[in-house]
Tab-separated table of C-alpha atoms in Angstrom:
chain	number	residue	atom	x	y	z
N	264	UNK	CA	36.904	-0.702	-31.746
N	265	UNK	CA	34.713	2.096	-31.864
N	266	UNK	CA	31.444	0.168	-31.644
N	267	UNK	CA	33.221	-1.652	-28.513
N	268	UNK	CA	33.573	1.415	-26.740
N	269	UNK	CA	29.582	2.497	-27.318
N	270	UNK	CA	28.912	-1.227	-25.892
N	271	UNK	CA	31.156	-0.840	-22.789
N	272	UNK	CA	29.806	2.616	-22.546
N	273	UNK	CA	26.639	1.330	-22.349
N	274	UNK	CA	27.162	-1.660	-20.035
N	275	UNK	CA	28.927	1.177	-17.218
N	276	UNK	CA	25.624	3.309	-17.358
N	277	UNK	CA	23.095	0.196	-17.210
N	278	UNK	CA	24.989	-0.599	-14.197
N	279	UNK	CA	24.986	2.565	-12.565
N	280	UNK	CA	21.470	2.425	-13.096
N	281	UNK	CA	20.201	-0.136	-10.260
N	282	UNK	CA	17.194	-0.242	-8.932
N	283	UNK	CA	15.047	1.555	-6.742
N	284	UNK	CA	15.281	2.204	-3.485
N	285	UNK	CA	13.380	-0.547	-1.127
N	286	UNK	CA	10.414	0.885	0.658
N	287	UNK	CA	10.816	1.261	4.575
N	288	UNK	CA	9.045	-0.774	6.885
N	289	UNK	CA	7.255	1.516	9.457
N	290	UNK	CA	6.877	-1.232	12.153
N	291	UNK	CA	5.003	1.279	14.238
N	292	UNK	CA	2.699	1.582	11.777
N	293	UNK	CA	2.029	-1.991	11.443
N	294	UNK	CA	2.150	-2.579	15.365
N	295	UNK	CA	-1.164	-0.101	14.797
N	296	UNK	CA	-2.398	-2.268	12.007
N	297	UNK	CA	-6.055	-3.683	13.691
N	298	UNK	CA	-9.429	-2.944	15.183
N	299	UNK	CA	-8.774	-1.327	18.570
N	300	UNK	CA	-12.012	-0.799	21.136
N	301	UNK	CA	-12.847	0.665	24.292
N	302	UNK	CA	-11.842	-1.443	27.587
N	303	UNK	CA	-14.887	-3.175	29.125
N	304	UNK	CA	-14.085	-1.479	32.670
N	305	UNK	CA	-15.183	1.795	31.233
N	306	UNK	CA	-12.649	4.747	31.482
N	307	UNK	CA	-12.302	4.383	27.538
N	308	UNK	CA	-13.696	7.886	26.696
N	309	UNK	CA	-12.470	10.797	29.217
N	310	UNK	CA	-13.175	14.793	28.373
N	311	UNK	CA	-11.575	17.388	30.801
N	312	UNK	CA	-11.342	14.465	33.577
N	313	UNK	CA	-14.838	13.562	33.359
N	314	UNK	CA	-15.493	10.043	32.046
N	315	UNK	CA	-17.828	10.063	28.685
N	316	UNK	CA	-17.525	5.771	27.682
N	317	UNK	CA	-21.651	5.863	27.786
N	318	UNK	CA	-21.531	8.512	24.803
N	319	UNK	CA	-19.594	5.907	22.705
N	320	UNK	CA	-20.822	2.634	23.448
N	321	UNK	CA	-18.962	0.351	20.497
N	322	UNK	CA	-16.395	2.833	19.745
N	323	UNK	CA	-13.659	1.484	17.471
N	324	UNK	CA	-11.136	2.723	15.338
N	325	UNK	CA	-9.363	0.218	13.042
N	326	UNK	CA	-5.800	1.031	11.907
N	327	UNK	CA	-4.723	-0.499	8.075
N	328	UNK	CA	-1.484	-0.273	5.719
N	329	UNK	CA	0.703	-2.176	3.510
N	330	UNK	CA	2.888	-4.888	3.952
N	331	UNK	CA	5.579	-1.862	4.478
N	332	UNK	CA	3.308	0.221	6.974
N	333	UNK	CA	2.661	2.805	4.516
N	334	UNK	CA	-0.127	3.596	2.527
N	335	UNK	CA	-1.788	4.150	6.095
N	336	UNK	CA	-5.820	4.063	6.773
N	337	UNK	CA	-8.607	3.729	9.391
N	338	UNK	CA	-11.800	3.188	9.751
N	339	UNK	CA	-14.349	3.915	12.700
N	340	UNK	CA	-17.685	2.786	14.352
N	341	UNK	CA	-19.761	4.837	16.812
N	342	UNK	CA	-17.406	7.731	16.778
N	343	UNK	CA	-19.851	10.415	16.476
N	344	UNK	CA	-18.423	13.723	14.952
N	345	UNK	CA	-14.931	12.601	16.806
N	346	UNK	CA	-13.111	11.256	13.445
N	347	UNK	CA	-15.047	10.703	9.938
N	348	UNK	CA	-15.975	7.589	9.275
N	349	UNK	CA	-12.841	6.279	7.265
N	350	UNK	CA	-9.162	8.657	6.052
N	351	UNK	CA	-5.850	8.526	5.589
N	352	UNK	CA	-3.137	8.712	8.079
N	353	UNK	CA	0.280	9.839	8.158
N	354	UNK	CA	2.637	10.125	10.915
N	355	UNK	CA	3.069	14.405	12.397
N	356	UNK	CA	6.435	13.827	13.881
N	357	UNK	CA	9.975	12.029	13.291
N	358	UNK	CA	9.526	10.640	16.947
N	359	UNK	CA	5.460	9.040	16.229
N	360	UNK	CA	4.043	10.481	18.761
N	361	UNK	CA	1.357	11.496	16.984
N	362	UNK	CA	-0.655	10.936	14.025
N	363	UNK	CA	-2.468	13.438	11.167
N	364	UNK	CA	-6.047	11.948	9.886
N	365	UNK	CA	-6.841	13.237	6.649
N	366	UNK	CA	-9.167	15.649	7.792
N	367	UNK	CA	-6.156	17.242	9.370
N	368	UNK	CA	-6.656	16.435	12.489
N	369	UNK	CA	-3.676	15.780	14.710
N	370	UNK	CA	-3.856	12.803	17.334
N	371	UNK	CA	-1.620	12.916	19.859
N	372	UNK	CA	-0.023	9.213	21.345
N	373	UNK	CA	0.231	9.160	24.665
N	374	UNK	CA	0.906	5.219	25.033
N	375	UNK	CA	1.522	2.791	22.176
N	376	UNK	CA	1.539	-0.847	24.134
N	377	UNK	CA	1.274	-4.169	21.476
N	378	UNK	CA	-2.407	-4.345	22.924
N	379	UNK	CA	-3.364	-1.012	24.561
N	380	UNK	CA	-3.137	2.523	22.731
N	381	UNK	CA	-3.971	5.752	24.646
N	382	UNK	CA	-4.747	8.786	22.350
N	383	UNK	CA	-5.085	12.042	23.035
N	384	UNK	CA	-6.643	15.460	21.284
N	385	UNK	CA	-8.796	18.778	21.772
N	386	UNK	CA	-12.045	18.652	20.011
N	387	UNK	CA	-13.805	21.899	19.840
N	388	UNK	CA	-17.226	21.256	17.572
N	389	UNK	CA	-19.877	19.244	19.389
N	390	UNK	CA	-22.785	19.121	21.218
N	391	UNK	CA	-23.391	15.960	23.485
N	392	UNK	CA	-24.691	13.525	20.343
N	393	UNK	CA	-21.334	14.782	18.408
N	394	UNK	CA	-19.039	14.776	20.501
N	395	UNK	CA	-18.661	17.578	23.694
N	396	UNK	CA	-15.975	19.707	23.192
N	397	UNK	CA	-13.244	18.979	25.321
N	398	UNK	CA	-9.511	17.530	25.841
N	399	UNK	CA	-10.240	14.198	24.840
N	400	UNK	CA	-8.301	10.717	26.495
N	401	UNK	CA	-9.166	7.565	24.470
N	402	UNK	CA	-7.749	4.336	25.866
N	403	UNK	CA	-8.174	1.322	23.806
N	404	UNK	CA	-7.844	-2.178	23.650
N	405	UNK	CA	-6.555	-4.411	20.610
N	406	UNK	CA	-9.590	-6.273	19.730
């Protein structure tokens, strides 16, 4: 009797042990997931009103995660001083409206569409080959 007691025992606690939590899906995240690029029409690149797109001819950034839209990343091309080559992400609000890199910079969403993201942030380091210092307004397209 007694050992049947340790075995129910047991049983109750394996039981009460499930497993772990799934892992959210951030489907904003993934909606990101890509390589996103100027517009051809120019406009891509604006500082203080003034339109800069000849400073960054092939600017991309390219957004990556897991499955689950975690584990975030990107990558970029022809960014000058902007953003480091590649980081981490991670979202800077509950609402996503804007984004952290890893070098703790915070980008600001203006527009998430499924094929054209508008970004926004005050950059404050360059000269004219770096970047020029500036409120910054970055529309791209998903290439």
């Amino acid at each position: 009797m007694k050992h049947c007691v340790i075995v129910l025992l047991g049983l109750v606690m394996l039981s009460a042990c499930g497993g772990s939590d799934p892992v959210p899906v951030d489907e904003e995240a993934l909606a990101l997931n890509g390589d996103w690029v100027l517009p051809t029409s120019g406009g891509g690149v604006v500082v203080d009103g003034i339109d800069r797109s000849l400073n960054f001819v092939g600017f991309k950034i390219s957004f990556g995660s897991d499955t689950n839209g975690q584990e975030k990343t990107y990558r970029t091309g022809n960014a000058g001083d902007l953003f480091r080559a590649s980081g981490t992400w991670d979202w800077g609000s509950d609402t996503k409206n804007s984004m952290i890199l890893s070098e703790d910079k915070t980008v600001n969403i203006q527009s998430q569409q499924s094929s054209r993201l508008v970004l926004t942030f005050n950059y404050a380091d360059g000269g004219i080959r770096s970047g020029i210092s500036g409120n910054y307004i970055i529309t791209l397209e998903k290439n």
